Short mmCIF file of N, CA and C in Angstrom, two decimals:
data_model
loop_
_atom_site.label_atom_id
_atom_site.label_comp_id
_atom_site.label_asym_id
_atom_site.label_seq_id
_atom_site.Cartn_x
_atom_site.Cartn_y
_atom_site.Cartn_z
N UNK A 1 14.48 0.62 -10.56
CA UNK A 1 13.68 1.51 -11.36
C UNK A 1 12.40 1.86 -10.60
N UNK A 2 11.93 3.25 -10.35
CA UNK A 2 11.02 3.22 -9.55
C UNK A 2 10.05 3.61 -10.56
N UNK A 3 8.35 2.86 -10.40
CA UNK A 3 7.22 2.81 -11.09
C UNK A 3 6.87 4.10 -11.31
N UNK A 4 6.20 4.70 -12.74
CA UNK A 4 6.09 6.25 -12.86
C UNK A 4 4.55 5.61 -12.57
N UNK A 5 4.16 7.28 -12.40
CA UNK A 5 2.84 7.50 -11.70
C UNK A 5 1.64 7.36 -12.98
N UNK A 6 2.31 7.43 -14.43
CA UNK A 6 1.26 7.47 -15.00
C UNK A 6 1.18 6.04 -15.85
N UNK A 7 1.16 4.80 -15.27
CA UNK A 7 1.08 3.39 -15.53
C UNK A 7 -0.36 3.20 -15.04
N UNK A 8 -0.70 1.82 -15.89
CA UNK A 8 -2.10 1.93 -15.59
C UNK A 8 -2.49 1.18 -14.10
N UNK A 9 -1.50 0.59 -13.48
CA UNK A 9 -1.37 0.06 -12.37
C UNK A 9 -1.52 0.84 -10.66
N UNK A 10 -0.92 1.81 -11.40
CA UNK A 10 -1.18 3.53 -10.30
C UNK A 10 -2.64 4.24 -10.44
N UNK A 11 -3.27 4.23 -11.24
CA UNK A 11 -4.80 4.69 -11.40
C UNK A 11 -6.03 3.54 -10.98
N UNK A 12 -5.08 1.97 -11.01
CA UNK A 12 -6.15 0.97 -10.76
C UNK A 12 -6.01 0.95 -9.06
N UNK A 13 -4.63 1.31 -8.63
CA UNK A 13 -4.52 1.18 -7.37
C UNK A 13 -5.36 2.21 -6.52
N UNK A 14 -5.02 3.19 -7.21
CA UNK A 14 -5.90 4.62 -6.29
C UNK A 14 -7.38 4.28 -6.44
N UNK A 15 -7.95 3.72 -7.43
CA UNK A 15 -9.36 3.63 -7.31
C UNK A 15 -9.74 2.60 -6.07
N UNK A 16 -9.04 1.36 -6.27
CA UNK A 16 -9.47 0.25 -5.33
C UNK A 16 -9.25 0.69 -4.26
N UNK A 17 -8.13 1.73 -3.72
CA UNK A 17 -7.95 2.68 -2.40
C UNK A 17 -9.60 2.85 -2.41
N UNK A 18 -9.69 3.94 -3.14
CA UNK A 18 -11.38 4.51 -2.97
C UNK A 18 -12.71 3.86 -2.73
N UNK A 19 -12.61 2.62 -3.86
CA UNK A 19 -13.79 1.78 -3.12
C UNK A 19 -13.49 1.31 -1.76
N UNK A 20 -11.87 0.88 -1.57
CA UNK A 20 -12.23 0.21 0.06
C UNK A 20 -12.46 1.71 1.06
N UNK A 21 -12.42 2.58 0.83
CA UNK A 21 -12.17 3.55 1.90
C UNK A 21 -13.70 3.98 1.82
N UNK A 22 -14.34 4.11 0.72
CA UNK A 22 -15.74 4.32 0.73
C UNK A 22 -16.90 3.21 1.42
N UNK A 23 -16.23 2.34 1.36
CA UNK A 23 -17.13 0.72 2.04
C UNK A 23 -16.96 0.65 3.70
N UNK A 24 -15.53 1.53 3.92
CA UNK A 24 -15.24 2.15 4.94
C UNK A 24 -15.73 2.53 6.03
N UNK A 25 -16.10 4.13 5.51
CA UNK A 25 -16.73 4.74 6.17
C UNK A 25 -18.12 4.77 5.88
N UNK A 26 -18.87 3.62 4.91
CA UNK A 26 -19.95 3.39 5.01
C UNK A 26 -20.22 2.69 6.09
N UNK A 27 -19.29 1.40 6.17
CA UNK A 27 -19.51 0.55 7.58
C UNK A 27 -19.64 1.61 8.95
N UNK A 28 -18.75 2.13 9.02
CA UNK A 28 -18.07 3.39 10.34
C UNK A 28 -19.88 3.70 10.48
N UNK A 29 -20.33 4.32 9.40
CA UNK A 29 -21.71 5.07 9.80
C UNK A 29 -22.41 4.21 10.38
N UNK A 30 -22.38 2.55 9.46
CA UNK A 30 -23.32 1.39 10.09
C UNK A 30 -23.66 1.27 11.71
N UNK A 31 -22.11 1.00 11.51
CA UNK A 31 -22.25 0.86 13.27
C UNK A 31 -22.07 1.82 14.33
N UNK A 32 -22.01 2.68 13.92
CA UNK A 32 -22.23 3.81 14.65
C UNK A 32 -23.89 3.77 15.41
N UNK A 33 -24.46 3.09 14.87
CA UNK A 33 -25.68 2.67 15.03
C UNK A 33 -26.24 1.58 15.15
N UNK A 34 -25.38 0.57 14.71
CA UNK A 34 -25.85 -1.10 15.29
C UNK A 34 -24.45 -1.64 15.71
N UNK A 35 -23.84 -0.86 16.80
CA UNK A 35 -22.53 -1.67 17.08
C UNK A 35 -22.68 -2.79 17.69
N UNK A 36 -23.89 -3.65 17.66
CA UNK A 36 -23.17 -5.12 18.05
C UNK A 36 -23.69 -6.11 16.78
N UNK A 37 -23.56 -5.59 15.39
CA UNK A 37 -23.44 -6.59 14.53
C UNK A 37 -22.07 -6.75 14.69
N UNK A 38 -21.80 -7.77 14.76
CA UNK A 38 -20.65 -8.70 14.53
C UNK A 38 -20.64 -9.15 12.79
N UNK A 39 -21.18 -9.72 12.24
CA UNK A 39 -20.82 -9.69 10.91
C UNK A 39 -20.21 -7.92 10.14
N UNK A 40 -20.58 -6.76 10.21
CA UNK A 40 -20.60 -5.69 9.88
C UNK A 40 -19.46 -5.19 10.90
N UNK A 41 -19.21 -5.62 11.84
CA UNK A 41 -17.97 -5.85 12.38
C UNK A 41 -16.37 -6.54 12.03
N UNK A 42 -16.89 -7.56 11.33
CA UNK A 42 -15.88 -8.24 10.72
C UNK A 42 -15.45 -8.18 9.61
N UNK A 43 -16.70 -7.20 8.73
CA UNK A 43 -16.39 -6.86 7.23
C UNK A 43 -15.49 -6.14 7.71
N UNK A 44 -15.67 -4.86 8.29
CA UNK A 44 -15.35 -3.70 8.69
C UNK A 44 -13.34 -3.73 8.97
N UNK A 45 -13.39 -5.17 9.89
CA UNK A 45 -11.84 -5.37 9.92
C UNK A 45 -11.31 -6.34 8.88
N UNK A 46 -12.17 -6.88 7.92
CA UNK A 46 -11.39 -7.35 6.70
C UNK A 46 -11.23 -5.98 6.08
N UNK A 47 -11.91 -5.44 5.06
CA UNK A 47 -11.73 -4.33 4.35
C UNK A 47 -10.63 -3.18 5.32
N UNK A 48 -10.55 -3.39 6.03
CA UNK A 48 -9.08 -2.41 6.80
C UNK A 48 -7.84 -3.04 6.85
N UNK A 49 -7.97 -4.46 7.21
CA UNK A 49 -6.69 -5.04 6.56
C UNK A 49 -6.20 -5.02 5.40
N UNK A 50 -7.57 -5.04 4.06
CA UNK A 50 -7.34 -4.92 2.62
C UNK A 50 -6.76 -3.73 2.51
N UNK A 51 -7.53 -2.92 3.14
CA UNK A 51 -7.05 -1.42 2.54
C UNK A 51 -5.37 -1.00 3.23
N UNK A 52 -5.18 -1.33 4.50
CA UNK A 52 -3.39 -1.58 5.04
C UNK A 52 -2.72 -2.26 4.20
N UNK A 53 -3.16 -3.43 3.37
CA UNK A 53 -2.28 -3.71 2.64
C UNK A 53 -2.04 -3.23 1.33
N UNK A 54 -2.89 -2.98 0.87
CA UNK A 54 -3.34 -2.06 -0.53
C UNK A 54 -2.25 -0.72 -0.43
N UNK A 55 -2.45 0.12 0.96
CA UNK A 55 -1.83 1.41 0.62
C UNK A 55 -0.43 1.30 0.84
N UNK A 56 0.20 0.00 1.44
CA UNK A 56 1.52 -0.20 1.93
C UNK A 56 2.09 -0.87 0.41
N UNK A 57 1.20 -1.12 -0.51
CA UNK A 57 1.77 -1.68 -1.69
C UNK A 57 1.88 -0.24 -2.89
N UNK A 58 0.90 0.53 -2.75
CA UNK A 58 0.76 1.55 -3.88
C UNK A 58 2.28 2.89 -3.00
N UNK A 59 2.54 2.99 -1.84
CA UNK A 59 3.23 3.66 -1.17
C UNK A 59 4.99 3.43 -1.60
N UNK A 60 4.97 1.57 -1.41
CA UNK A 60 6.20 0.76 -2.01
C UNK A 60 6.79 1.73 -3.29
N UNK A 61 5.39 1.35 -3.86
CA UNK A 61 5.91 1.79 -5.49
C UNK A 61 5.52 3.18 -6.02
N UNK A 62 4.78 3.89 -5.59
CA UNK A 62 4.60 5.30 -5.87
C UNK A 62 4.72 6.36 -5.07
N UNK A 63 4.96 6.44 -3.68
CA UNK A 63 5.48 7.15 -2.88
C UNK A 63 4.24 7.33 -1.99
N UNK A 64 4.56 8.18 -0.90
CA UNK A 64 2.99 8.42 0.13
C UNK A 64 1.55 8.73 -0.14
N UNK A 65 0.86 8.40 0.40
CA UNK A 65 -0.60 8.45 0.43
C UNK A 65 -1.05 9.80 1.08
N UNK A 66 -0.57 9.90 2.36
CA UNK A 66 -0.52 10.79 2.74
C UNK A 66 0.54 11.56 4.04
N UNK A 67 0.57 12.74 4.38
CA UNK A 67 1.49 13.01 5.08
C UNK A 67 1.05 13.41 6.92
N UNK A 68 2.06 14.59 7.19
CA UNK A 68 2.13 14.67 8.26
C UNK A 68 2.25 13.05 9.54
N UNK A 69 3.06 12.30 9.09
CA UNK A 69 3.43 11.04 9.67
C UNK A 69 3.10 9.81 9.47
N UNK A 70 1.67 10.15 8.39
CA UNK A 70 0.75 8.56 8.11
C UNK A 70 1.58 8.16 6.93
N UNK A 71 2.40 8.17 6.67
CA UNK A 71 3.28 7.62 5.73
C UNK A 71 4.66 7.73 5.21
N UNK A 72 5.47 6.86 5.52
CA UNK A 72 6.89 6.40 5.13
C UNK A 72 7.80 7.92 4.15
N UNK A 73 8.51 8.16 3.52
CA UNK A 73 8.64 8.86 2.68
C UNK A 73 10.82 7.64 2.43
N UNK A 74 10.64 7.70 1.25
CA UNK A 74 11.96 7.66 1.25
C UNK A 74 13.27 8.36 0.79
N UNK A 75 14.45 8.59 0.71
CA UNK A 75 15.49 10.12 0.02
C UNK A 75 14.89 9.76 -1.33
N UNK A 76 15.68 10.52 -1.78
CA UNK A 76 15.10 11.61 -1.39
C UNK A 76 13.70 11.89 -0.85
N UNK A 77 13.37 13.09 0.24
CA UNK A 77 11.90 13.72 0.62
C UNK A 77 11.05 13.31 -0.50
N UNK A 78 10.15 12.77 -0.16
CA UNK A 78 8.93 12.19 -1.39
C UNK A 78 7.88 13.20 -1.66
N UNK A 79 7.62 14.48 -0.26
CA UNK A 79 6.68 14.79 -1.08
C UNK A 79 6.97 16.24 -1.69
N UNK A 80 7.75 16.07 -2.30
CA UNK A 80 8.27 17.46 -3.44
C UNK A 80 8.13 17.04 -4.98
N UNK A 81 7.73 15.74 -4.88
CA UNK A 81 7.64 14.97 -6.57
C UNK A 81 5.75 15.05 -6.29
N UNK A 82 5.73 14.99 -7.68
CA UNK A 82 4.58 15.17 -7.96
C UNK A 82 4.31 14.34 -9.22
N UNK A 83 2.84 13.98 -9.63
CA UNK A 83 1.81 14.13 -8.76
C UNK A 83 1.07 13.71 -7.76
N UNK A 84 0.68 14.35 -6.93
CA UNK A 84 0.31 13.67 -5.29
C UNK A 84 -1.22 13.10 -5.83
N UNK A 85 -1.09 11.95 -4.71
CA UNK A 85 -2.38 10.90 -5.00
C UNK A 85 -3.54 11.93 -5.59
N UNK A 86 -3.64 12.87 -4.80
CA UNK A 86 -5.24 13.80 -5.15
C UNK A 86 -5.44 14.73 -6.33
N UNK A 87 -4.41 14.90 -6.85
CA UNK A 87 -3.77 15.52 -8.60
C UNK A 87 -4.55 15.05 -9.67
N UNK A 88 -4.80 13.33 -9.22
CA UNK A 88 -4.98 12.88 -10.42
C UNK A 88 -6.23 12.45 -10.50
#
């Protein structure tokens, strides 16, 4: 049975996408400017492992994140179903 998109498990997932991707590219700016913290370094590759595993779990069960190659699709073609992550 594959998970429908409008469970409350699919809206909790896309958000926690968003905070880690926003903590993200907050870090990215950090060090763009103090690249030799090492702590702000290491957040930087925890929260990217979180977030690799996060989108490889919401992908499992609701289909791609995004396209042009950054993500899996399975048969049938996934992205002709809707609604796509940014819809909602």
């Amino acid at each position: 049975m594959e998970a429908n998109a409008c469970e409350p498990r699919y809206y909790e997932m896309l958000e926690q996408l968003q905070v880690l991707d926003f903590a993200l590219v907050e870090l990215n700016l950090y060090l763009d400017t103090h690249p030799e913290d090492l702590k702000a370094i290491e957040q930087f590759n925890q929260l990217t492992q979180e977030r690799t595993k996060l989108a490889n779990q919401f992908q499992e069960l609701y289909g791609p994140l995004q396209n042009f190659g950054r993500a899996y699709s399975k048969c049938p073609w996934e992205w002709s179903q809707s609604p796509w992550p940014w819809q909602v």
